[in-house]
Coordinates of N, CA and C in Angstrom, one line a residue:
X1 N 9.1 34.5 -37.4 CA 8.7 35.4 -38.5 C 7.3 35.0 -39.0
X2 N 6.5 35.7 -39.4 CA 4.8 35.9 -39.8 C 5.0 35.7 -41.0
X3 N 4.2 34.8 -41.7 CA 4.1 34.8 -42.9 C 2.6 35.0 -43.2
X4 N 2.4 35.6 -44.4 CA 1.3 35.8 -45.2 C 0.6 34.4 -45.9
X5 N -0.9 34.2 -45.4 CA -1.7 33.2 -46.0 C -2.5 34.1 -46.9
X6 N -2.9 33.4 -48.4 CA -3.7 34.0 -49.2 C -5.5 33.1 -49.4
X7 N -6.3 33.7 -49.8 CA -7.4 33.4 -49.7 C -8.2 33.3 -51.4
X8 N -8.4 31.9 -51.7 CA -8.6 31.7 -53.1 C -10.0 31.1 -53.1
X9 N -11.2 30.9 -54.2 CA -12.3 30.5 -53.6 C -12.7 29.7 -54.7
X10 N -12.9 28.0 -54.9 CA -13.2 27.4 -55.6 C -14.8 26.9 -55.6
X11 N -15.3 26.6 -56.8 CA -16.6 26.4 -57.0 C -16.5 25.3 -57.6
X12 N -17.1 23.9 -57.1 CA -17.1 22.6 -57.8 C -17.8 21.7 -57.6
X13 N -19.3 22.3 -57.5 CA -20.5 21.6 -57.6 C -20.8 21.4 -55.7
X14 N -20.8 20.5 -55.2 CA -21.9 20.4 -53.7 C -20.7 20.8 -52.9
X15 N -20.9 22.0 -52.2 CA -19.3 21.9 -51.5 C -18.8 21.3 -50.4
X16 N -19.5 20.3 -49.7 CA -19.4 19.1 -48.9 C -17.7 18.8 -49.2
X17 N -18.3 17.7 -50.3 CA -16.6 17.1 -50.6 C -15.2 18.0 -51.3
X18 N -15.7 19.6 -52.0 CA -14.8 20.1 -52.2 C -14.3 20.7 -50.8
X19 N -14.7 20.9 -50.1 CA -14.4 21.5 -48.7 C -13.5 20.1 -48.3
X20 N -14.0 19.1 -48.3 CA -13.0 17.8 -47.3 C -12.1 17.4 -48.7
X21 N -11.9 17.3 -49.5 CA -10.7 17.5 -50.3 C -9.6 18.6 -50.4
X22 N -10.0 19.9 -50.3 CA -9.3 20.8 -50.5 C -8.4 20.8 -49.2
X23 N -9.3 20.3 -48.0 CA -8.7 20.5 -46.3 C -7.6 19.6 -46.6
X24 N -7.2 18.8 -47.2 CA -6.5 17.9 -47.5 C -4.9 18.2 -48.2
X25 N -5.1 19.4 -48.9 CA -4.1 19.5 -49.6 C -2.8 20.0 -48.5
X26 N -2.0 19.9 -48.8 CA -0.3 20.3 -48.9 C -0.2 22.0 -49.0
X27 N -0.4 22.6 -47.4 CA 0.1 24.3 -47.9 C -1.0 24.7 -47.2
X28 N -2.5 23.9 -47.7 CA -4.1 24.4 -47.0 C -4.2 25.1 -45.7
X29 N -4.4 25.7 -45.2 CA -4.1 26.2 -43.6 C -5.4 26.2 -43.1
X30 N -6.3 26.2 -44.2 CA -8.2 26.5 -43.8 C -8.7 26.8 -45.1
X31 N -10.2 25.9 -44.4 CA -11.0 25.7 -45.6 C -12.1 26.4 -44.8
X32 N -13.4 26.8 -45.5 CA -14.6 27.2 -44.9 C -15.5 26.9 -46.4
X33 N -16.8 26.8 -45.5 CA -18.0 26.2 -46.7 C -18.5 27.6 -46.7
X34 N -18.9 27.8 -48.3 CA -19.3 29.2 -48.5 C -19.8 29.3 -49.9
X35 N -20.6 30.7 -49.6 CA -21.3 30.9 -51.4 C -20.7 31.8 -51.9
X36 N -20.5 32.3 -53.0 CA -19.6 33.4 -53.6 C -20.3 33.9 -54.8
X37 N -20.4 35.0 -55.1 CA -20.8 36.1 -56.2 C -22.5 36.2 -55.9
X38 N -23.0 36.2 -55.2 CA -23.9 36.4 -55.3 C -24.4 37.8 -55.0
X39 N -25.4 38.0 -54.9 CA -25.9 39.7 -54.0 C -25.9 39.8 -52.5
X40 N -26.5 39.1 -52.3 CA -27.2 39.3 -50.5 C -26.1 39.0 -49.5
X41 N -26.0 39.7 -48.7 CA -24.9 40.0 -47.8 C -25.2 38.7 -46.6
X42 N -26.1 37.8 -47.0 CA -27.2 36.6 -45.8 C -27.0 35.3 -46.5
X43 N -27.2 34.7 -46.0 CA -27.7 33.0 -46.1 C -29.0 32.6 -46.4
X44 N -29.7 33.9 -45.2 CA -31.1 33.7 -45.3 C -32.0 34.5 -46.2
X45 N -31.7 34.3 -47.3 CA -32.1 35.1 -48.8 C -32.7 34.0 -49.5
X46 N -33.5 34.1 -51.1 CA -34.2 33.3 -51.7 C -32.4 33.2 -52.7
X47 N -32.4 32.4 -53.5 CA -31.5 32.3 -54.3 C -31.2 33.5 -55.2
X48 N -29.5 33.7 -55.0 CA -29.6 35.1 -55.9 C -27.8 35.2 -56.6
X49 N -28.0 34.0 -57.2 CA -27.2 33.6 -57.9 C -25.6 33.4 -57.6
X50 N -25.5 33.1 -56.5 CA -24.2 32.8 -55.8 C -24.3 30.9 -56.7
X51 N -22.8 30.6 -56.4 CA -21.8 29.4 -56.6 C -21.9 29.0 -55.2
X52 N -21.8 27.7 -54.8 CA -21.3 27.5 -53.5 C -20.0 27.1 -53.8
X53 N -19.1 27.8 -53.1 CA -17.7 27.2 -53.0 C -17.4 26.7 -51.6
X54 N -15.8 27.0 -51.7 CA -14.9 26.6 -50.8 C -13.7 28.2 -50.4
X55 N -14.0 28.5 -49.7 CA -13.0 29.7 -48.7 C -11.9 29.1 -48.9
X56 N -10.8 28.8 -49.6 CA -9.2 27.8 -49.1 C -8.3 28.8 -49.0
X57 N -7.9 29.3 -47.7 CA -6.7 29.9 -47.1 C -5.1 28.6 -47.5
X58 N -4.3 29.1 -47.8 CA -3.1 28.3 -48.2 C -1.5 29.7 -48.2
X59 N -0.9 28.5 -47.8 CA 0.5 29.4 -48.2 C 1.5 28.9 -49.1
X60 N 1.4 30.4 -50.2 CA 1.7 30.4 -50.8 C 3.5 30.1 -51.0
X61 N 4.0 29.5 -50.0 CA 5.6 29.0 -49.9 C 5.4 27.6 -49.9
X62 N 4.3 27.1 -49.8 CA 4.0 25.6 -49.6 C 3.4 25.2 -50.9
X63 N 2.6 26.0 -51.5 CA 1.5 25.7 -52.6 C 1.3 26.8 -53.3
X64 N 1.1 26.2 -54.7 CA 1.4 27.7 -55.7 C -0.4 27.5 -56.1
X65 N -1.3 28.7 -56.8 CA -2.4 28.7 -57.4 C -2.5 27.3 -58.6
X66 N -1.1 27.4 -59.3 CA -1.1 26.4 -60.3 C -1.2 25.0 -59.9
X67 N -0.9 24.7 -58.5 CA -0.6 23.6 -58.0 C -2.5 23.2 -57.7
X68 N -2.7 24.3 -57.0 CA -4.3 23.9 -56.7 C -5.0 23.8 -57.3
X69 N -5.0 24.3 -58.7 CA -5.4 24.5 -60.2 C -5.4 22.6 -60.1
X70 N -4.0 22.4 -60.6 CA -4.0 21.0 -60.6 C -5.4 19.9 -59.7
X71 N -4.8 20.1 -58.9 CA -5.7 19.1 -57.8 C -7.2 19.5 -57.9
X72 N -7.8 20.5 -58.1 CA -9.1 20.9 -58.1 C -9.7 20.4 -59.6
X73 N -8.8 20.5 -60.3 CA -9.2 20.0 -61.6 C -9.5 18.5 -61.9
X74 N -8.9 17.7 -60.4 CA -8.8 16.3 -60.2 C -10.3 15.9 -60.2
X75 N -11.4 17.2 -58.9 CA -12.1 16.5 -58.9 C -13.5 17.2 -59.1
X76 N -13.5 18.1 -60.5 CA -14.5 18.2 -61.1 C -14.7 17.7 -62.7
X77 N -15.5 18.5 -63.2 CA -15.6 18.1 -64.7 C -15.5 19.5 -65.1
X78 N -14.4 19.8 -66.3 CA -14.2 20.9 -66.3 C -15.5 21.3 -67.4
X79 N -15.7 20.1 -68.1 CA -16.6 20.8 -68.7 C -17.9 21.2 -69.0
X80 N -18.6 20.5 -67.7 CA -19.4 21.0 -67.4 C -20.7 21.8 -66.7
X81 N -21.6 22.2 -67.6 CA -22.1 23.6 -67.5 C -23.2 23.5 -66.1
X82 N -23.4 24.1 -65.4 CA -24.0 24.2 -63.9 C -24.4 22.9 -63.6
X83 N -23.2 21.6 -63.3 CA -23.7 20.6 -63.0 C -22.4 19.9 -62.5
X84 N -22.4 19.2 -61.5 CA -21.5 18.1 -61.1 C -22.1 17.0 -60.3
X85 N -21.6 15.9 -61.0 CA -22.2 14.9 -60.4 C -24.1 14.9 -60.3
X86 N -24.4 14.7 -59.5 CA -25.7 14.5 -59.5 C -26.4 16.2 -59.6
X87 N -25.3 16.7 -58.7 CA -26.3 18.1 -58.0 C -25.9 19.2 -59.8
X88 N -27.3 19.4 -60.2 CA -27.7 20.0 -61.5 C -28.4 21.6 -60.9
X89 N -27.9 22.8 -61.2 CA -28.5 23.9 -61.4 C -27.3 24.6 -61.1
X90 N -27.4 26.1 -61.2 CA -26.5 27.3 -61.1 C -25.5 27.7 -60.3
X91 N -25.7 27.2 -59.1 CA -25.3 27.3 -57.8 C -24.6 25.8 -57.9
X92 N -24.3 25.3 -58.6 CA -23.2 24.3 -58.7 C -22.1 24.5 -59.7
X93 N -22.4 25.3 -60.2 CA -21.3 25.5 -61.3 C -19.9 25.9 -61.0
X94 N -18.6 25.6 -61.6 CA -17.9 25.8 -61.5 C -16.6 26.9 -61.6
X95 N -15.8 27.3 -60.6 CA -15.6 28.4 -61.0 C -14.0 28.7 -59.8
X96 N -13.4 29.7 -60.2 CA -12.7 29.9 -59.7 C -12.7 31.9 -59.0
X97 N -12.6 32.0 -58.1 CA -12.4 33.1 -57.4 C -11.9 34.3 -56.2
X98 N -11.4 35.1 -56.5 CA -10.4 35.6 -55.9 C -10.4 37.2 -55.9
X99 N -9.7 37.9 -55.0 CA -10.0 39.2 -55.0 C -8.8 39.6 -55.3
X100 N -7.4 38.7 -55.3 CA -6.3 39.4 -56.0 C -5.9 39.0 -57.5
X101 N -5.9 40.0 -58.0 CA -5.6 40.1 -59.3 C -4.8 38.7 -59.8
X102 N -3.5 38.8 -59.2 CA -2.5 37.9 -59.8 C -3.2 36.6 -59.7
X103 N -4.4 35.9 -58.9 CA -4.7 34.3 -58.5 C -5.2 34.2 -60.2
X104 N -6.0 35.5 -60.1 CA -6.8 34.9 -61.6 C -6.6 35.3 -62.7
X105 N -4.9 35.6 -63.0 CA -4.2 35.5 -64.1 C -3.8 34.2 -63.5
X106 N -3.2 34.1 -62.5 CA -2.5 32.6 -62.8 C -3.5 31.4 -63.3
X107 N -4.9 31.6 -62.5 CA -5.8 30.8 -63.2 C -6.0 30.7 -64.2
X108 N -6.3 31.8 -64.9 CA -6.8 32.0 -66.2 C -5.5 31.3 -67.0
X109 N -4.3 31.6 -67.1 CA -2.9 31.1 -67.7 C -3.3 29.4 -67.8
X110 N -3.5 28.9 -66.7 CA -3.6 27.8 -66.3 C -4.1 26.9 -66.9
X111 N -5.8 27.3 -67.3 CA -6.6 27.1 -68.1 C -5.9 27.3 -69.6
X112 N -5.6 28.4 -70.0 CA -5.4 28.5 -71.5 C -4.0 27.2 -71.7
X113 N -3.5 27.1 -70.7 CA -2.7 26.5 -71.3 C -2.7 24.4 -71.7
X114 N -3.9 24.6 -71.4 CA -4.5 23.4 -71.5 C -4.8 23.1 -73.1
X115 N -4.8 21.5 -73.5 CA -5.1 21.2 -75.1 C -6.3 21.4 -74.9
X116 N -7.5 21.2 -74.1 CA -8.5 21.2 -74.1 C -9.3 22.4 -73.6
X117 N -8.6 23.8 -73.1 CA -9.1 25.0 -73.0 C -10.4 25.6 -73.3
X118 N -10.5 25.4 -75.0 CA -11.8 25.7 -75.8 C -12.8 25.0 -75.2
X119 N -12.6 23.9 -74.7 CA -14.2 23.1 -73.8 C -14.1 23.3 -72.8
X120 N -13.4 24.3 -71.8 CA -13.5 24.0 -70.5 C -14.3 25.1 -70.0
X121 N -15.1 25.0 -68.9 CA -16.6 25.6 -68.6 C -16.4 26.3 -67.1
X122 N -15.3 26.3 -66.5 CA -14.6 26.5 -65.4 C -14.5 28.4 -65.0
X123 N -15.7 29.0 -64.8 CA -15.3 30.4 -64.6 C -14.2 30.8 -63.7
X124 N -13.4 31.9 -64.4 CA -12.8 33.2 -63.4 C -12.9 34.0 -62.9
X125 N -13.2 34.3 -62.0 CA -13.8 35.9 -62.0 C -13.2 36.6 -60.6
X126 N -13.4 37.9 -60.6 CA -12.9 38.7 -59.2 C -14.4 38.3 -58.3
X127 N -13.9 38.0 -57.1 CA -14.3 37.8 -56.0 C -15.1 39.2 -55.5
X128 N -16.6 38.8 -55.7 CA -17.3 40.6 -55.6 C -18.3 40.0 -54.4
X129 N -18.4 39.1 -53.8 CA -19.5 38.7 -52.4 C -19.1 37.2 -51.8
X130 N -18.9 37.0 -50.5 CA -18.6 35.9 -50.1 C -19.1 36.0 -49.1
X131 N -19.7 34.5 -48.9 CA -20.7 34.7 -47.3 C -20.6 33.7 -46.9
X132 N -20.3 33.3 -45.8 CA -19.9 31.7 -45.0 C -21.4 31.1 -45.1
X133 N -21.4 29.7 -45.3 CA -22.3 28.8 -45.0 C -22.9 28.9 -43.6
X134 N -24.1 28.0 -43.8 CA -24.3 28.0 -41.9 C -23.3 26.3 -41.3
X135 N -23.4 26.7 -40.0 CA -22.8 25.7 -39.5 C -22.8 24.3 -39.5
X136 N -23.9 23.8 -40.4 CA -24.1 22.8 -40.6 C -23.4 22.3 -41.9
X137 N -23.4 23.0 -42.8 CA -22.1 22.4 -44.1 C -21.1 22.8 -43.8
X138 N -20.4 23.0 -42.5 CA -18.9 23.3 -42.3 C -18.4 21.9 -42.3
X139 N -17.1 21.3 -42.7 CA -16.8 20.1 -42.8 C -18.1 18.8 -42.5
X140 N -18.6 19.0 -43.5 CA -20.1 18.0 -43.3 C -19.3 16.5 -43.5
X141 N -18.9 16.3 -44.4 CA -18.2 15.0 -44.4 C -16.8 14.5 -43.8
X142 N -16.5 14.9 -43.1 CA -15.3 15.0 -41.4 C -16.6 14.5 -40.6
X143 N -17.9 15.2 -39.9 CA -19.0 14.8 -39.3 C -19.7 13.6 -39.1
X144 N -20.1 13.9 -40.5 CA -21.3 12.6 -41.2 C -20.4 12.2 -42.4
X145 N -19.7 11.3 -42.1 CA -18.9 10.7 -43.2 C -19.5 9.8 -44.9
X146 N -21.0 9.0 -44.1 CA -21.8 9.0 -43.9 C -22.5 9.7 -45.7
X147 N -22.8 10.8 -45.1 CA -23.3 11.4 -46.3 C -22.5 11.2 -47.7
X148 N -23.8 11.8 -48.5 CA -23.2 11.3 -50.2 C -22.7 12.5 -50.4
X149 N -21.6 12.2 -51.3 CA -20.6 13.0 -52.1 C -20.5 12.6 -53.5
X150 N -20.5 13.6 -54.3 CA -20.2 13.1 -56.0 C -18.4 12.9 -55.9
X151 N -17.8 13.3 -55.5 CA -16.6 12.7 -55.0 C -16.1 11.7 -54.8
X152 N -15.5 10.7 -55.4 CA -15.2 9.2 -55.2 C -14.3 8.8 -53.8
X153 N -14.6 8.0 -53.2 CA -13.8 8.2 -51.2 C -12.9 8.6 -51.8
X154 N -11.8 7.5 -52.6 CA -10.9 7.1 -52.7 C -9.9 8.8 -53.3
X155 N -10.8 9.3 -54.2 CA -10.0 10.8 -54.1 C -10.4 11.8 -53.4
X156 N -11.3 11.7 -52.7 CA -11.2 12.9 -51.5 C -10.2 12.7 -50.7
X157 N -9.7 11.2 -50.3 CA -8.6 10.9 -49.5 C -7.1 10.6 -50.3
X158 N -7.0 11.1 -51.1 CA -6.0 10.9 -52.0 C -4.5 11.5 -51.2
X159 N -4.9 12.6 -51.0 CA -3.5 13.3 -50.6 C -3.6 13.7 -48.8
X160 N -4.5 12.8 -48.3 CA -4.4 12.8 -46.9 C -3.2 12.1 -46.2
X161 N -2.7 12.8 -45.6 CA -1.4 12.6 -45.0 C -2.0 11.6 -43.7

């Protein structure tokens, strides 16, 4: 029997290590490096206000949105504003996105239901442009291990089986 994978798109600063974290989780089926909300249908554009995320295909009988909510919240700063870790400007900021309704009520729920809600900097929004990275930040740190991450090893590898 076929089951249905769903497709959720996180934004959490350089997406190197959010891509090799997320590949990690429990349910993940596929990750892809990618930019989201922006305009241009290219890569090869001047900046035009895209997030870099993460593409995370998951099944939803294995892993719920709340559950990834969790872990993703592991390894950003929710609160704040277009910056994580070192990498500072717009296209780092953080965010959650999706083109079915229900991910980002469950998000949004997620968040409010936090004591710390009122400070948290973490956008929702509907999924209006997604365009894969080029091939070179596809699992960059799987590759070049090597390279820097604002991600500490120890929890990118956290839930590595």
């Amino acid at each position: 029997m076929e089951f249905e994978t769903e497709d959720i798109h996180f934004a959490g600063g350089c997406l190197w290590g959010v891509q090799a974290f997320m590949a990690t989780l429990m349910g993940v089926t596929f990750t892809e490096a990618g930019r989201v909300n922006g305009t241009s249908p290219s890569i090869d554009s001047d900046y035009d206000g895209y997030a870099e995320c993460v593409r995370t295909r998951f099944d939803p009988r294995v892993v719920s949105v709340e559950q990834l909510m969790v872990c993703f919240f592991e390894i950003i700063d929710p609160y704040s504003v277009n910056k994580q870790g070192p990498d500072a400007g717009e296209k780092y900021r953080t965010g959650v996105y999706s083109d079915r309704l229900t991910h980002l009520e469950r998000a949004k729920a997620f968040i409010a239901a936090r004591g710390d809600a009122d400070r948290i900097a973490v956008e929702v929004l509907p999924l209006t442009n997604y365009v894969r990275s080029a091939d070179a930040h596809q699992h960059r740190l799987a590759r070049f291990p090597e390279d820097s991450c604002h991600i500490p090893e120890e929890l990118l590898n956290k839930y590595r089986s």
